[in-house]
Tab-separated table of N, CA and C in Angstrom:
chain	number	residue	atom	x	y	z
R	1	MET	N	-89.894	-11.851	-66.231
R	1	MET	CA	-88.485	-12.147	-66.476
R	1	MET	C	-88.072	-13.350	-65.626
R	2	GLU	N	-87.386	-14.272	-66.227
R	2	GLU	CA	-86.982	-15.495	-65.551
R	2	GLU	C	-85.746	-15.256	-64.685
R	3	VAL	N	-85.698	-15.895	-63.516
R	3	VAL	CA	-84.551	-15.780	-62.615
R	3	VAL	C	-83.402	-16.598	-63.189
R	4	PRO	N	-82.210	-16.000	-63.333
R	4	PRO	CA	-81.085	-16.740	-63.885
R	4	PRO	C	-80.662	-17.881	-62.968
R	5	PRO	N	-80.128	-18.965	-63.529
R	5	PRO	CA	-79.747	-20.120	-62.729
R	5	PRO	C	-78.486	-19.896	-61.899
R	6	ASN	N	-77.887	-18.714	-61.981
R	6	ASN	CA	-76.630	-18.463	-61.283
R	6	ASN	C	-76.822	-17.815	-59.921
R	7	VAL	N	-78.037	-17.692	-59.436
R	7	VAL	CA	-78.276	-17.093	-58.135
R	7	VAL	C	-78.266	-18.215	-57.091
R	8	GLY	N	-77.525	-17.998	-56.012
R	8	GLY	CA	-77.466	-19.002	-54.957
R	8	GLY	C	-76.077	-19.565	-54.783
R	9	ALA	N	-75.804	-20.029	-53.565
R	9	ALA	CA	-74.464	-20.487	-53.212
R	9	ALA	C	-74.010	-21.695	-54.024
R	10	LEU	N	-74.937	-22.563	-54.418
R	10	LEU	CA	-74.539	-23.770	-55.126
R	10	LEU	C	-74.720	-23.655	-56.636
R	11	GLY	N	-75.173	-22.513	-57.102
R	11	GLY	CA	-75.373	-22.312	-58.528
R	11	GLY	C	-74.113	-21.812	-59.207
R	12	PHE	N	-74.300	-21.167	-60.319
R	12	PHE	CA	-73.201	-20.646	-61.133
R	12	PHE	C	-72.226	-19.803	-60.313
R	13	CYS	N	-72.752	-18.842	-59.550
R	13	CYS	CA	-71.877	-17.938	-58.788
R	13	CYS	C	-71.067	-18.673	-57.737
R	14	GLY	N	-71.697	-19.593	-57.038
R	14	GLY	CA	-70.978	-20.345	-56.019
R	14	GLY	C	-69.818	-21.127	-56.594
R	15	ILE	N	-70.060	-21.770	-57.710
R	15	ILE	CA	-69.018	-22.571	-58.363
R	15	ILE	C	-67.905	-21.672	-58.895
R	16	LYS	N	-68.283	-20.610	-59.605
R	16	LYS	CA	-67.279	-19.703	-60.172
R	16	LYS	C	-66.473	-19.004	-59.083
R	17	CYS	N	-67.144	-18.566	-58.010
R	17	CYS	CA	-66.446	-17.861	-56.928
R	17	CYS	C	-65.548	-18.794	-56.142
R	18	LYS	N	-65.948	-20.037	-55.993
R	18	LYS	CA	-65.090	-21.002	-55.296
R	18	LYS	C	-63.776	-21.156	-56.043
R	19	GLY	N	-63.843	-21.212	-57.364
R	19	GLY	CA	-62.619	-21.277	-58.164
R	19	GLY	C	-61.825	-19.979	-58.091
R	20	ARG	N	-62.519	-18.863	-58.200
R	20	ARG	CA	-61.872	-17.542	-58.167
R	20	ARG	C	-61.166	-17.311	-56.832
R	21	CYS	N	-61.751	-17.774	-55.743
R	21	CYS	CA	-61.226	-17.514	-54.389
R	21	CYS	C	-60.366	-18.655	-53.852
R	22	SER	N	-60.081	-19.659	-54.666
R	22	SER	CA	-59.379	-20.848	-54.170
R	22	SER	C	-58.007	-20.546	-53.574
R	23	LYS	N	-57.360	-19.485	-54.008
R	23	LYS	CA	-56.036	-19.149	-53.478
R	23	LYS	C	-56.045	-17.906	-52.594
R	24	ALA	N	-57.225	-17.404	-52.265
R	24	ALA	CA	-57.337	-16.192	-51.440
R	24	ALA	C	-56.909	-16.482	-50.008
R	25	SER	N	-56.261	-15.523	-49.388
R	25	SER	CA	-55.833	-15.708	-47.997
R	25	SER	C	-57.005	-15.621	-47.033
R	26	VAL	N	-58.031	-14.859	-47.382
R	26	VAL	CA	-59.231	-14.742	-46.546
R	26	VAL	C	-60.418	-15.237	-47.380
R	27	GLN	N	-60.660	-16.548	-47.307
R	27	GLN	CA	-61.666	-17.203	-48.143
R	27	GLN	C	-63.074	-16.631	-47.972
R	28	ASP	N	-63.513	-16.453	-46.720
R	28	ASP	CA	-64.898	-16.022	-46.512
R	28	ASP	C	-65.155	-14.635	-47.068
R	29	ARG	N	-64.210	-13.736	-46.925
R	29	ARG	CA	-64.374	-12.377	-47.462
R	29	ARG	C	-64.360	-12.400	-48.986
R	30	CYS	N	-63.460	-13.180	-49.559
R	30	CYS	CA	-63.391	-13.300	-51.022
R	30	CYS	C	-64.711	-13.847	-51.560
R	31	MET	N	-65.221	-14.898	-50.941
R	31	MET	CA	-66.476	-15.499	-51.398
R	31	MET	C	-67.641	-14.518	-51.273
R	32	LYS	N	-67.669	-13.746	-50.189
R	32	LYS	CA	-68.746	-12.775	-49.983
R	32	LYS	C	-68.768	-11.750	-51.111
R	33	TYR	N	-67.626	-11.123	-51.370
R	33	TYR	CA	-67.593	-10.063	-52.376
R	33	TYR	C	-67.686	-10.603	-53.794
R	34	CYS	N	-67.111	-11.756	-54.029
R	34	CYS	CA	-67.256	-12.371	-55.346
R	34	CYS	C	-68.732	-12.678	-55.605
R	35	GLY	N	-69.414	-13.190	-54.590
R	35	GLY	CA	-70.839	-13.504	-54.734
R	35	GLY	C	-71.679	-12.274	-55.025
R	36	ILE	N	-71.397	-11.179	-54.312
R	36	ILE	CA	-72.115	-9.921	-54.552
R	36	ILE	C	-71.888	-9.471	-55.991
R	37	CYS	N	-70.637	-9.496	-56.421
R	37	CYS	CA	-70.307	-9.046	-57.779
R	37	CYS	C	-70.919	-9.963	-58.836
R	38	CYS	N	-70.840	-11.259	-58.611
R	38	CYS	CA	-71.390	-12.215	-59.573
R	38	CYS	C	-72.899	-12.073	-59.698
R	39	ASN	N	-73.583	-11.937	-58.577
R	39	ASN	CA	-75.044	-11.811	-58.631
R	39	ASN	C	-75.472	-10.533	-59.338
R	40	THR	N	-74.659	-9.481	-59.231
R	40	THR	CA	-74.958	-8.228	-59.908
R	40	THR	C	-74.602	-8.302	-61.390
R	41	CYS	N	-73.419	-8.827	-61.679
R	41	CYS	CA	-72.882	-8.799	-63.044
R	41	CYS	C	-73.202	-10.043	-63.864
R	42	LYS	N	-73.579	-11.132	-63.209
R	42	LYS	CA	-73.874	-12.399	-63.897
R	42	LYS	C	-72.652	-12.993	-64.579
R	43	CYS	N	-71.452	-12.665	-64.072
R	43	CYS	CA	-70.233	-13.266	-64.605
R	43	CYS	C	-69.113	-13.138	-63.578
R	44	VAL	N	-68.110	-14.018	-63.717
R	44	VAL	CA	-66.904	-13.992	-62.889
R	44	VAL	C	-65.747	-14.270	-63.836
R	45	PRO	N	-64.684	-13.454	-63.788
R	45	PRO	CA	-63.540	-13.711	-64.663
R	45	PRO	C	-62.900	-15.066	-64.359
R	46	SER	N	-62.297	-15.678	-65.351
R	46	SER	CA	-61.646	-16.967	-65.155
R	46	SER	C	-60.354	-16.797	-64.362
R	47	GLY	N	-59.907	-17.867	-63.758
R	47	GLY	CA	-58.667	-17.859	-62.999
R	47	GLY	C	-58.854	-17.346	-61.586
R	48	THR	N	-57.756	-17.310	-60.842
R	48	THR	CA	-57.812	-16.884	-59.450
R	48	THR	C	-57.441	-15.421	-59.272
R	49	TYR	N	-56.945	-14.777	-60.317
R	49	TYR	CA	-56.535	-13.378	-60.227
R	49	TYR	C	-56.498	-12.782	-61.632
R	50	GLY	N	-56.767	-11.496	-61.745
R	50	GLY	CA	-56.693	-10.830	-63.048
R	50	GLY	C	-57.837	-11.243	-63.959
R	51	ASN	N	-57.626	-11.121	-65.245
R	51	ASN	CA	-58.600	-11.463	-66.291
R	51	ASN	C	-59.908	-10.688	-66.178
R	52	LYS	N	-59.903	-9.562	-65.473
R	52	LYS	CA	-61.140	-8.823	-65.237
R	52	LYS	C	-61.717	-8.199	-66.509
R	53	ASP	N	-60.932	-8.105	-67.584
R	53	ASP	CA	-61.469	-7.577	-68.840
R	53	ASP	C	-62.523	-8.512	-69.430
R	54	GLN	N	-62.555	-9.768	-68.982
R	54	GLN	CA	-63.574	-10.718	-69.445
R	54	GLN	C	-64.958	-10.310	-68.962
R	55	CYS	N	-65.027	-9.516	-67.901
R	55	CYS	CA	-66.307	-9.115	-67.317
R	55	CYS	C	-66.218	-7.655	-66.878
R	56	PRO	N	-66.470	-6.713	-67.779
R	56	PRO	CA	-66.333	-5.287	-67.450
R	56	PRO	C	-67.151	-4.840	-66.249
R	57	CYS	N	-68.347	-5.366	-66.062
R	57	CYS	CA	-69.168	-4.993	-64.907
R	57	CYS	C	-68.445	-5.379	-63.620
R	58	TYR	N	-67.926	-6.581	-63.561
R	58	TYR	CA	-67.189	-7.094	-62.398
R	58	TYR	C	-65.946	-6.233	-62.158
R	59	ARG	N	-65.251	-5.918	-63.228
R	59	ARG	CA	-64.030	-5.107	-63.151
R	59	ARG	C	-64.310	-3.701	-62.633
R	60	ASP	N	-65.425	-3.114	-63.039
R	60	ASP	CA	-65.694	-1.705	-62.755
R	60	ASP	C	-66.423	-1.437	-61.440
R	61	MET	N	-66.848	-2.470	-60.723
R	61	MET	CA	-67.513	-2.245	-59.429
R	61	MET	C	-66.481	-1.754	-58.414
R	62	VAL	N	-66.824	-0.690	-57.683
R	62	VAL	CA	-65.917	-0.130	-56.701
R	62	VAL	C	-66.607	0.048	-55.354
R	63	THR	N	-65.789	0.133	-54.291
R	63	THR	CA	-66.294	0.387	-52.950
R	63	THR	C	-66.614	1.861	-52.817
R	64	GLY	N	-67.146	2.256	-51.683
R	64	GLY	CA	-67.416	3.671	-51.409
R	64	GLY	C	-66.151	4.521	-51.410
R	65	LYS	N	-65.008	3.880	-51.220
R	65	LYS	CA	-63.727	4.578	-51.208
R	65	LYS	C	-63.047	4.562	-52.580
R	66	GLY	N	-63.735	4.017	-53.588
R	66	GLY	CA	-63.214	4.015	-54.943
R	66	GLY	C	-62.243	2.898	-55.259
R	67	LYS	N	-62.132	1.915	-54.371
R	67	LYS	CA	-61.239	0.773	-54.614
R	67	LYS	C	-62.033	-0.351	-55.252
R	68	PRO	N	-61.366	-1.246	-55.988
R	68	PRO	CA	-62.081	-2.370	-56.607
R	68	PRO	C	-62.833	-3.198	-55.579
R	69	LYS	N	-64.086	-3.515	-55.869
R	69	LYS	CA	-64.910	-4.275	-54.931
R	69	LYS	C	-64.757	-5.779	-55.145
R	70	CYS	N	-64.576	-6.181	-56.380
R	70	CYS	CA	-64.607	-7.594	-56.730
R	70	CYS	C	-63.205	-8.196	-56.725
R	71	PRO	N	-63.098	-9.409	-56.112
R	71	PRO	CA	-61.781	-10.064	-56.070
R	71	PRO	C	-61.362	-10.637	-57.410
C-alpha cells in the first residue's frame, strides 16, 4: 500500500491544518490535534470552524472524556 502524500508537516495535512487553525487562540495545540485527526482521517473540513460534516471521521473523533478531539 502506498503512503498518502498528506503525511508530514509540509504536506496536505500541514497546509490544511494551517488554514483550519489560522484563527485559533492556541495555534500549537490546534495544529497538534488537527494533524493527528488529519493523519488518521485523511481529510480536514474547509474553513476555520464548523463544516465538520465534510469529513465524518474528523467530526466523530473524541477524547477519552467524550469531547470532540478535532478542531
